[in-house]
PDB file of N, CA, C and O in Angstrom:
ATOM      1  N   UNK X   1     204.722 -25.773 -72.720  1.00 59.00           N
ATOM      2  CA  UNK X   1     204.477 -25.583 -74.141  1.00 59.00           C
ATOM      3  C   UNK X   1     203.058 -26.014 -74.481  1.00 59.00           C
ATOM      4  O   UNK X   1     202.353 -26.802 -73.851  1.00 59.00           O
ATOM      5  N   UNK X   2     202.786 -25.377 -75.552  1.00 64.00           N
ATOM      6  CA  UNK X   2     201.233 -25.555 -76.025  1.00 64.00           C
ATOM      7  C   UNK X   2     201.129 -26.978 -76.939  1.00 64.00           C
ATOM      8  O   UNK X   2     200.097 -27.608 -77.174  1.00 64.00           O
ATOM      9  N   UNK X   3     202.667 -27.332 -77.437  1.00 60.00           N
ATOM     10  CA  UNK X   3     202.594 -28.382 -78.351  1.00 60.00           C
ATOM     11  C   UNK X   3     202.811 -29.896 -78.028  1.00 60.00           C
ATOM     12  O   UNK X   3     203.488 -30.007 -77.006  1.00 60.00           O
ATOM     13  N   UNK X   4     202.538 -30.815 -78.445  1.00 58.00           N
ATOM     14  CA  UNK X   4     203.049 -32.181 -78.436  1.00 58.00           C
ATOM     15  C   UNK X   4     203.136 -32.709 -79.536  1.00 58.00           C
ATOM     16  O   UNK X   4     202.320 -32.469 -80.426  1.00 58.00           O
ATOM     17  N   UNK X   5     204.268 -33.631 -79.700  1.00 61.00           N
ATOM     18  CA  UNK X   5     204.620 -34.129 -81.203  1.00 61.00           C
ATOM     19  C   UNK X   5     203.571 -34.923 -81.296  1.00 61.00           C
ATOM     20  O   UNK X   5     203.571 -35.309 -82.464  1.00 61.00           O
ATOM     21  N   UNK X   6     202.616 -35.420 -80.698  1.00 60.00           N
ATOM     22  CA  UNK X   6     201.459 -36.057 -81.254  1.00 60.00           C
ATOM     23  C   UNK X   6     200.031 -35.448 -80.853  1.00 60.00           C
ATOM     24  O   UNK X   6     198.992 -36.108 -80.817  1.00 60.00           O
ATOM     25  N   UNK X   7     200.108 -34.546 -80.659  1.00 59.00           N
ATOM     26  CA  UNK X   7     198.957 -33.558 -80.539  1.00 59.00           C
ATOM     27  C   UNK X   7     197.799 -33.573 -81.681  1.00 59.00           C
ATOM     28  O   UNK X   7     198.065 -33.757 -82.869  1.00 59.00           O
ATOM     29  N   UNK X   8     196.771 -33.406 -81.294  1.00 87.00           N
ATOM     30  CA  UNK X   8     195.748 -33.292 -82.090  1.00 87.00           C
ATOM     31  C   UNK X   8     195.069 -31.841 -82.156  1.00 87.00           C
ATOM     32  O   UNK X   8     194.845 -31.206 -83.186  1.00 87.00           O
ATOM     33  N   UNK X   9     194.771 -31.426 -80.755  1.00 92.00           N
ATOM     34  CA  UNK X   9     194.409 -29.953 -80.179  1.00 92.00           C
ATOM     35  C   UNK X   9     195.433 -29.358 -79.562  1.00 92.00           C
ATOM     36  O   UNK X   9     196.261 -29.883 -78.817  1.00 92.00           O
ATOM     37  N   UNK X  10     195.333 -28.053 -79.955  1.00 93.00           N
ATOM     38  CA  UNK X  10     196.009 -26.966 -78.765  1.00 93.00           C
ATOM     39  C   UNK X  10     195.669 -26.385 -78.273  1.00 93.00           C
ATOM     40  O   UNK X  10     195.531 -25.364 -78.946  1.00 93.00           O
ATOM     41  N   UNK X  11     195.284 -26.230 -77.158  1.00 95.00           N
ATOM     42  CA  UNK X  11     194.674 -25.566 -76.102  1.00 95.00           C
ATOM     43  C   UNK X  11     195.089 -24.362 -75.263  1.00 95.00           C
ATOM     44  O   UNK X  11     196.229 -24.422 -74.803  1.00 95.00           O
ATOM     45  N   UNK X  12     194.558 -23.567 -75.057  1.00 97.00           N
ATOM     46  CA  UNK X  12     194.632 -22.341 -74.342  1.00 97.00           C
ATOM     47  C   UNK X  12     193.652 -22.004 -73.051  1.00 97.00           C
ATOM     48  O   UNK X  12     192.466 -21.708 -73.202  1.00 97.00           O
ATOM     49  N   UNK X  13     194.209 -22.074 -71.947  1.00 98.00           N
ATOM     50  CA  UNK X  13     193.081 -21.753 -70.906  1.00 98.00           C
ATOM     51  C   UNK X  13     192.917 -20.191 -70.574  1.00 98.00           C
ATOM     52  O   UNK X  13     193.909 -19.634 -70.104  1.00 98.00           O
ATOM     53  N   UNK X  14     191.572 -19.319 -70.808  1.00 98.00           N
ATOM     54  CA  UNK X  14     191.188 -17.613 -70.629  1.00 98.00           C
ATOM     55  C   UNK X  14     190.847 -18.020 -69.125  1.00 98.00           C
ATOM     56  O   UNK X  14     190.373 -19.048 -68.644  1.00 98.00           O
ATOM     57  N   UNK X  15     191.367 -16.550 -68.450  1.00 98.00           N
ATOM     58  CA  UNK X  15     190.852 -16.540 -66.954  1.00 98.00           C
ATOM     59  C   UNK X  15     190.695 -15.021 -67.520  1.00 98.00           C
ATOM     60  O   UNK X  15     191.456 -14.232 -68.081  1.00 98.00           O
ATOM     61  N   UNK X  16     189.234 -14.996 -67.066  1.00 98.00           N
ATOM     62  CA  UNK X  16     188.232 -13.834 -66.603  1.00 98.00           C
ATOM     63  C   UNK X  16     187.713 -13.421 -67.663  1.00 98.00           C
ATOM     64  O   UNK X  16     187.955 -14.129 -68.641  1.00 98.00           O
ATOM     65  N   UNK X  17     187.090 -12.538 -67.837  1.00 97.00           N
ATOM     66  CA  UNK X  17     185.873 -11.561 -68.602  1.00 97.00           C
ATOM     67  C   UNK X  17     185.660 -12.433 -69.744  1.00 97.00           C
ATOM     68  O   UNK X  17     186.349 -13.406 -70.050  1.00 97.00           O
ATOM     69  N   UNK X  18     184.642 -11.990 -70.336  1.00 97.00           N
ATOM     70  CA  UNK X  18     184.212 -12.493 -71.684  1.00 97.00           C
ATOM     71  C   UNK X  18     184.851 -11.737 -72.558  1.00 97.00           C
ATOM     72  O   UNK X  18     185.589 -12.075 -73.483  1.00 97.00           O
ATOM     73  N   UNK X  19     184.333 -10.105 -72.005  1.00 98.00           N
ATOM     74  CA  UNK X  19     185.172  -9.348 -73.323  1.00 98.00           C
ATOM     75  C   UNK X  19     186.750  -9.208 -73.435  1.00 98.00           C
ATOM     76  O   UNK X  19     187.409  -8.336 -74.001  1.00 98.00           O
ATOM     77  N   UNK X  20     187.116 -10.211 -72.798  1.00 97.00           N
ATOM     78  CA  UNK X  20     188.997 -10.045 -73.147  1.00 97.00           C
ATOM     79  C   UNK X  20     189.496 -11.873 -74.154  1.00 97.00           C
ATOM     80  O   UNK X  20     190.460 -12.366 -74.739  1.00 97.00           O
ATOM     81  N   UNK X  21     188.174 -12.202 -73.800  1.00 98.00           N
ATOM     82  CA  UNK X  21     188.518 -13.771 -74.644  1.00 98.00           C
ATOM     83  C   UNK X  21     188.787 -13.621 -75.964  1.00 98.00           C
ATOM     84  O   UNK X  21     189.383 -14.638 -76.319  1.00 98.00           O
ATOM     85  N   UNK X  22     188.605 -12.617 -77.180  1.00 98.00           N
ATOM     86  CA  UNK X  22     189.115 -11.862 -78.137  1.00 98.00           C
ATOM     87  C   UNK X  22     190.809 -12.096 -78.248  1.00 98.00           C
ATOM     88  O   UNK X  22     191.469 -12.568 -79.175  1.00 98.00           O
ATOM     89  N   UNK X  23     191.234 -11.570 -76.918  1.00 98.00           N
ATOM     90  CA  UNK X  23     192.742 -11.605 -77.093  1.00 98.00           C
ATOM     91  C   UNK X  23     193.487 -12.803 -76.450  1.00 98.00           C
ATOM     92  O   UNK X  23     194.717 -12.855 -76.438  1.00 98.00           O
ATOM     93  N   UNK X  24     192.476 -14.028 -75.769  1.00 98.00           N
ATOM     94  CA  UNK X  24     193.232 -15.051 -75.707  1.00 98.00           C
ATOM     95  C   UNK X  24     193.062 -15.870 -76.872  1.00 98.00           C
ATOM     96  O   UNK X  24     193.844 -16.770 -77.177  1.00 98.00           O
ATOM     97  N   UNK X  25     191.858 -15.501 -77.636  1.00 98.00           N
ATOM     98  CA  UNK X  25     191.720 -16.254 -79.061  1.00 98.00           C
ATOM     99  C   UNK X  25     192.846 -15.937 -80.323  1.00 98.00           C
ATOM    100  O   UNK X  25     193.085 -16.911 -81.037  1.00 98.00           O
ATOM    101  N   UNK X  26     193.504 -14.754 -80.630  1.00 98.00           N
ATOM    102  CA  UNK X  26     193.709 -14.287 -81.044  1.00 98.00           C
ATOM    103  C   UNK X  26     195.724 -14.779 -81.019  1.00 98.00           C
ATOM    104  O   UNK X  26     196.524 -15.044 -81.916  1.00 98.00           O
ATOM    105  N   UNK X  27     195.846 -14.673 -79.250  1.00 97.00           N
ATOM    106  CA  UNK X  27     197.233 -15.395 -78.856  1.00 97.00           C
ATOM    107  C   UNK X  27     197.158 -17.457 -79.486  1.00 97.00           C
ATOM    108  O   UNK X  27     197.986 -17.988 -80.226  1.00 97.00           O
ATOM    109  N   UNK X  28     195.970 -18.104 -78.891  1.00 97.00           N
ATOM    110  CA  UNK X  28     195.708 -18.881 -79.566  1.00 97.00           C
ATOM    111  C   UNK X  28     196.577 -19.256 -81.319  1.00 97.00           C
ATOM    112  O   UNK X  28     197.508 -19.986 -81.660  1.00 97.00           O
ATOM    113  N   UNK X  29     195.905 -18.566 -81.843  1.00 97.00           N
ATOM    114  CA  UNK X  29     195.735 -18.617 -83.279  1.00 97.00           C
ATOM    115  C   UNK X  29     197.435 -18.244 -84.052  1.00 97.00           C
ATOM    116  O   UNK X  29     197.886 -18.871 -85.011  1.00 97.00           O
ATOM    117  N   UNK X  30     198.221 -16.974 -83.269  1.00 97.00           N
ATOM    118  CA  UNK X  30     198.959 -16.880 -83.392  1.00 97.00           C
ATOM    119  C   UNK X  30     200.102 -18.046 -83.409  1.00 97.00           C
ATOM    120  O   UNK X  30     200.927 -18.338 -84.275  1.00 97.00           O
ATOM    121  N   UNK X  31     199.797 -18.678 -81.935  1.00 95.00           N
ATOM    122  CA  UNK X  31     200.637 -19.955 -81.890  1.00 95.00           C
ATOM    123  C   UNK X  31     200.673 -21.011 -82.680  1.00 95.00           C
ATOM    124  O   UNK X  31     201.722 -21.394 -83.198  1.00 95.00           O
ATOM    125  N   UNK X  32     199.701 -21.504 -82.827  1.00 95.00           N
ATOM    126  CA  UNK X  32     199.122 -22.532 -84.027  1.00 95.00           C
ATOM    127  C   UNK X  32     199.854 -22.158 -85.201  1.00 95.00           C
ATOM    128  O   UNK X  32     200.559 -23.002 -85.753  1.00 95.00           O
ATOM    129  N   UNK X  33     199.737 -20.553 -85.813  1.00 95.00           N
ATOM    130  CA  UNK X  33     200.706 -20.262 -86.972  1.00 95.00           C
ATOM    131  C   UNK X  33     201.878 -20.639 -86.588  1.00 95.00           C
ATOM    132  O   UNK X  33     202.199 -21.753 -87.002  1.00 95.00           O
ATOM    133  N   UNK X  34     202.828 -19.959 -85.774  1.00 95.00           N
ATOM    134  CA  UNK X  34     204.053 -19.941 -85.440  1.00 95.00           C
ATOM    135  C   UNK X  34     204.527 -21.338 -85.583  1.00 95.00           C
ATOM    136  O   UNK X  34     205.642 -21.618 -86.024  1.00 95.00           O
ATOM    137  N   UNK X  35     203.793 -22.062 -85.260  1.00 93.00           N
ATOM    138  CA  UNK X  35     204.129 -23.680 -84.711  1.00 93.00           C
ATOM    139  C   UNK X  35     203.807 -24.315 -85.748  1.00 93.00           C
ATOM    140  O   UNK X  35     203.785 -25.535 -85.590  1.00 93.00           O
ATOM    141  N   UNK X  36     203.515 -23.893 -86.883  1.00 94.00           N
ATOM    142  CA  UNK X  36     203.063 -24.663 -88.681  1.00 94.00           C
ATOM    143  C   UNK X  36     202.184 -25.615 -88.236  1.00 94.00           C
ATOM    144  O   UNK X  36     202.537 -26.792 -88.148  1.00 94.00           O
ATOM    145  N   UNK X  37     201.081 -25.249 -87.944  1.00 92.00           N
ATOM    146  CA  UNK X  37     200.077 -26.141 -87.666  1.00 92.00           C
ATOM    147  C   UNK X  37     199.036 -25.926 -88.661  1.00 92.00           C
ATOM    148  O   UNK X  37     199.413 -24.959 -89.324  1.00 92.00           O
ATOM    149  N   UNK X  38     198.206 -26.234 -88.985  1.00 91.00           N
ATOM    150  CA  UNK X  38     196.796 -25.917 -89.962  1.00 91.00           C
ATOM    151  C   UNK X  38     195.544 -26.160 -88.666  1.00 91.00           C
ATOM    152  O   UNK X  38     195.591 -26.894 -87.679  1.00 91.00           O
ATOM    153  N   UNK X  39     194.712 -25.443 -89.028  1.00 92.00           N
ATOM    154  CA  UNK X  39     193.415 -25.689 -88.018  1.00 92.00           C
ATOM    155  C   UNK X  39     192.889 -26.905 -89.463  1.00 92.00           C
ATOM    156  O   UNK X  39     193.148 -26.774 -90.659  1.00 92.00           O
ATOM    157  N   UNK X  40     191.774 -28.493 -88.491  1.00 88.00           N
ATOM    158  CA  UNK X  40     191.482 -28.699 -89.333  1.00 88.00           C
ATOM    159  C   UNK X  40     189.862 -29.327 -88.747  1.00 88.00           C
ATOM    160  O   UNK X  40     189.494 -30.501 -88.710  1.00 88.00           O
ATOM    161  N   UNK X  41     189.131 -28.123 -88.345  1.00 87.00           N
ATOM    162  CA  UNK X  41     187.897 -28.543 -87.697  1.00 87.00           C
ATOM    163  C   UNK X  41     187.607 -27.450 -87.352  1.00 87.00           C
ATOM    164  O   UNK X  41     188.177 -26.400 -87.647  1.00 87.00           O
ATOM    165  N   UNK X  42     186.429 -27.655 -86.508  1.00 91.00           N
ATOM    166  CA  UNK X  42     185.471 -26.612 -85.322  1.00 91.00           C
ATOM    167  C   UNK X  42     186.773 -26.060 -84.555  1.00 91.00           C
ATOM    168  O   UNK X  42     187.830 -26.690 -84.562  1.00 91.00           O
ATOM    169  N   UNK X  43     186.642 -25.077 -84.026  1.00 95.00           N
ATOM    170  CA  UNK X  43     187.143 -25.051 -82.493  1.00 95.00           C
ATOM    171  C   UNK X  43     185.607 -24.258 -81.593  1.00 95.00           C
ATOM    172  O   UNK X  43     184.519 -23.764 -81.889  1.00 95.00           O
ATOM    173  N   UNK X  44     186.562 -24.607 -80.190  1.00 95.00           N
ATOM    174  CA  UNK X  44     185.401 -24.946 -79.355  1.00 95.00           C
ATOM    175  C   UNK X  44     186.061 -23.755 -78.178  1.00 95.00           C
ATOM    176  O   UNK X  44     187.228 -23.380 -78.065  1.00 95.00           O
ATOM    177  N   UNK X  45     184.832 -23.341 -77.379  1.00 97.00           N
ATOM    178  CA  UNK X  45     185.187 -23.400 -76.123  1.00 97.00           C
ATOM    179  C   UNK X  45     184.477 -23.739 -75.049  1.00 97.00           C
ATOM    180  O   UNK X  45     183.285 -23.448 -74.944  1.00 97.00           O
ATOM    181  N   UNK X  46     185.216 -24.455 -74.054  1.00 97.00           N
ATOM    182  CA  UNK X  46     184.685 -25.097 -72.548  1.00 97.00           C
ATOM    183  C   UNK X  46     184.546 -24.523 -71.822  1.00 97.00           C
ATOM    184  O   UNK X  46     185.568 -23.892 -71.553  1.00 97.00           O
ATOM    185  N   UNK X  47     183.296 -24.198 -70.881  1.00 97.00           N
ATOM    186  CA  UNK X  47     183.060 -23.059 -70.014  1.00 97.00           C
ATOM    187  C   UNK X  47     183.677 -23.654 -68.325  1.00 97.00           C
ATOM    188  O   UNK X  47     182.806 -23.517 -67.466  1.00 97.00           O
ATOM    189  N   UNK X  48     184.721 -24.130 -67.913  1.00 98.00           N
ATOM    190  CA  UNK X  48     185.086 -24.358 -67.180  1.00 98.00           C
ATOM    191  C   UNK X  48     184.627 -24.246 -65.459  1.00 98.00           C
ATOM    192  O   UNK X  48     184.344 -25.058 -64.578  1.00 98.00           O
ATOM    193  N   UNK X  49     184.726 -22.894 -65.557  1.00 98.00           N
ATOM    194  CA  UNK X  49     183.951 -22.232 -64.692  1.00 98.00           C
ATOM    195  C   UNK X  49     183.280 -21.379 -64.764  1.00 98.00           C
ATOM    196  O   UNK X  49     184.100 -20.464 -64.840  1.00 98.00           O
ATOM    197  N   UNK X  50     182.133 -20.835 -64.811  1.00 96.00           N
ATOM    198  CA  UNK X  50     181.013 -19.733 -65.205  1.00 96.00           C
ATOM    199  C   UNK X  50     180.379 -19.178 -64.252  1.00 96.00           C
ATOM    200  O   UNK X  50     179.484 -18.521 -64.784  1.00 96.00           O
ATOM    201  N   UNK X  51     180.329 -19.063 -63.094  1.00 95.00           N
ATOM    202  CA  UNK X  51     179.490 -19.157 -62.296  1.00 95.00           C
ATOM    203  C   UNK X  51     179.882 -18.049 -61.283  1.00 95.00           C
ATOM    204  O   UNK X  51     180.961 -18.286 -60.740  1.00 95.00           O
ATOM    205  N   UNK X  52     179.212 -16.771 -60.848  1.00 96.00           N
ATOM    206  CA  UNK X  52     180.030 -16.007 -60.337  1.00 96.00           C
ATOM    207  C   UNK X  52     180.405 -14.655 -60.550  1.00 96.00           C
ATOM    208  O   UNK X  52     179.369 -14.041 -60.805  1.00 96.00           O
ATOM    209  N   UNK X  53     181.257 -13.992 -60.567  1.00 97.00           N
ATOM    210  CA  UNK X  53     181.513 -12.691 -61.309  1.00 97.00           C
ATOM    211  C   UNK X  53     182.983 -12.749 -62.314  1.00 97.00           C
ATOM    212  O   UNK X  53     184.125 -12.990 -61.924  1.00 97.00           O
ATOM    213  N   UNK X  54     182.457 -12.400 -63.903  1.00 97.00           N
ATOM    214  CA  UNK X  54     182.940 -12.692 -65.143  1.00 97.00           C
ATOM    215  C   UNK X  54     184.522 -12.506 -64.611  1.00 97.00           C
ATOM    216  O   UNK X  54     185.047 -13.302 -65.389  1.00 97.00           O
ATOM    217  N   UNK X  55     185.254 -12.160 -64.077  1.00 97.00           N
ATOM    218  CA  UNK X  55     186.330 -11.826 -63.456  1.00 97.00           C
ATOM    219  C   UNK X  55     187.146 -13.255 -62.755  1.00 97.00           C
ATOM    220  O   UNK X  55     188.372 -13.303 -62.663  1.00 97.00           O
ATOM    221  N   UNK X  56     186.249 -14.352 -62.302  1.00 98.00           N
ATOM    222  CA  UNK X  56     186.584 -15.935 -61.829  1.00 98.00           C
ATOM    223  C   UNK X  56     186.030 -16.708 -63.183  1.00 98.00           C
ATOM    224  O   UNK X  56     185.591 -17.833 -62.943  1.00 98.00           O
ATOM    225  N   UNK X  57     185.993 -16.418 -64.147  1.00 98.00           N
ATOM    226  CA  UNK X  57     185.446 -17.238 -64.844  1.00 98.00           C
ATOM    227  C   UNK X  57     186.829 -17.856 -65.505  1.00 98.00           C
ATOM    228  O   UNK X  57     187.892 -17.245 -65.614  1.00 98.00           O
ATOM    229  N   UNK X  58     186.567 -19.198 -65.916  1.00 98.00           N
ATOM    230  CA  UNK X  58     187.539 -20.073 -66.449  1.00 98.00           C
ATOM    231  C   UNK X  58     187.240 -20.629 -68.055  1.00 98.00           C
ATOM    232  O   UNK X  58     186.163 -21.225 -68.065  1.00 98.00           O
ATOM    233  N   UNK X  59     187.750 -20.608 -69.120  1.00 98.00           N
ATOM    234  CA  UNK X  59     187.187 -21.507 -70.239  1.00 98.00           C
ATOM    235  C   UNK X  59     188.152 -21.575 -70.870  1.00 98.00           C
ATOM    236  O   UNK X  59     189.046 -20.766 -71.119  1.00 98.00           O
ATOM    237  N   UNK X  60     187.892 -22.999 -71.256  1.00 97.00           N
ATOM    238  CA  UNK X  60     189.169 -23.441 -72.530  1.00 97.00           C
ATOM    239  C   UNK X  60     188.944 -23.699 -73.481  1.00 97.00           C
ATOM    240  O   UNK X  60     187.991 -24.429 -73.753  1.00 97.00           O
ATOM    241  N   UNK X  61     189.942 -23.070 -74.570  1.00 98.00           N
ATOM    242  CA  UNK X  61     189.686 -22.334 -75.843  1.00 98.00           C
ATOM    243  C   UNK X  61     190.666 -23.963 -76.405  1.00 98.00           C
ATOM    244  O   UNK X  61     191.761 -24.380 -76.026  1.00 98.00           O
ATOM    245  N   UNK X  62     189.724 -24.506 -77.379  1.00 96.00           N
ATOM    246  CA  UNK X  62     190.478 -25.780 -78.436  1.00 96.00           C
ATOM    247  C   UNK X  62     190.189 -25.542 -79.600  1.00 96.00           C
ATOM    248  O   UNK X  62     189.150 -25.120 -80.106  1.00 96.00           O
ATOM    249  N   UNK X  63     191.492 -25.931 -80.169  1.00 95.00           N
ATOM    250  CA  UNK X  63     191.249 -25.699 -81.291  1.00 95.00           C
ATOM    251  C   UNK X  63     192.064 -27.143 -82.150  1.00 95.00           C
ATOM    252  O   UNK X  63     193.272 -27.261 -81.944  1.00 95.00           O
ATOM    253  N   UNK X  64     191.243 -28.384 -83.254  1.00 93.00           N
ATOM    254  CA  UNK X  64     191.911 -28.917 -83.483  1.00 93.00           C
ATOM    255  C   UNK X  64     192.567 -28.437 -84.793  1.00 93.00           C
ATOM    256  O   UNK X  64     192.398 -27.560 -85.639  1.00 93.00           O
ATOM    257  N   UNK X  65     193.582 -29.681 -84.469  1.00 93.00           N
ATOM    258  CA  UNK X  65     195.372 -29.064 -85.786  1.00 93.00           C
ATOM    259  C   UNK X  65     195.708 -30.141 -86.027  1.00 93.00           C
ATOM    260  O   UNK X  65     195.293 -31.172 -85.496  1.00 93.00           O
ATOM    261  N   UNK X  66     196.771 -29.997 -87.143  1.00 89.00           N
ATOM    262  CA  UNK X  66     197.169 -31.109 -87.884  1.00 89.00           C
ATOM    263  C   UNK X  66     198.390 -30.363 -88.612  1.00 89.00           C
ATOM    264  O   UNK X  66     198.197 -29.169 -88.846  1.00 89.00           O
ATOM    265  N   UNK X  67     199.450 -30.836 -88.947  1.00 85.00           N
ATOM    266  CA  UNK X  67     200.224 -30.608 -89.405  1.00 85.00           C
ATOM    267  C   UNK X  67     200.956 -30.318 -91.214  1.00 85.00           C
ATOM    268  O   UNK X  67     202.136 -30.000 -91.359  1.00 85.00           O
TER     269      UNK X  67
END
C-alpha cells in the first residue's frame, strides 16, 4: 500500500521514459484522492537513477499529504 496511518508523503516509484512520467503522476494523484488525503506542499521528484538509456531510468515521484 501507498499509505501509512502516520504518513506524511506518498510516494510512487516511475521506471522508464520521461515521456510516460505523465501517467505515473497522474496514478499518483488519483490515489491521494481516493485515500482523502489533501496535498499540502511542493511535490518533488528524485532522479533515482538517470544515467543510461531513458528506458532504465528510475525516479520517485513525492508528494506531501495531510489529512
Amino acid at each position: 500500500s501507498l499509505f501509512r496511518r502516520d504518513a506524511r508523503s506518498v510516494v510512487l516509484t516511475h521506471h522508464g521514459e520521461m515521456a510516460r512520467i505523465g501517467d505515473s503522476w497522474m496514478a499518483l494523484m488519483d490515489a491521494v484522492a481516493a485515500a482523502g488525503y489533501r496535498i499540502v506542499g511542493p511535490c518533488r521528484e528524485v532522479y533515482l537513477e538517470a544515467d543510461g538509456p531513458q528506458s532504465d531510468w528510475v525516479t520517485e515521484l513525492q508528494v506531501p499529504v495531510a489529512r
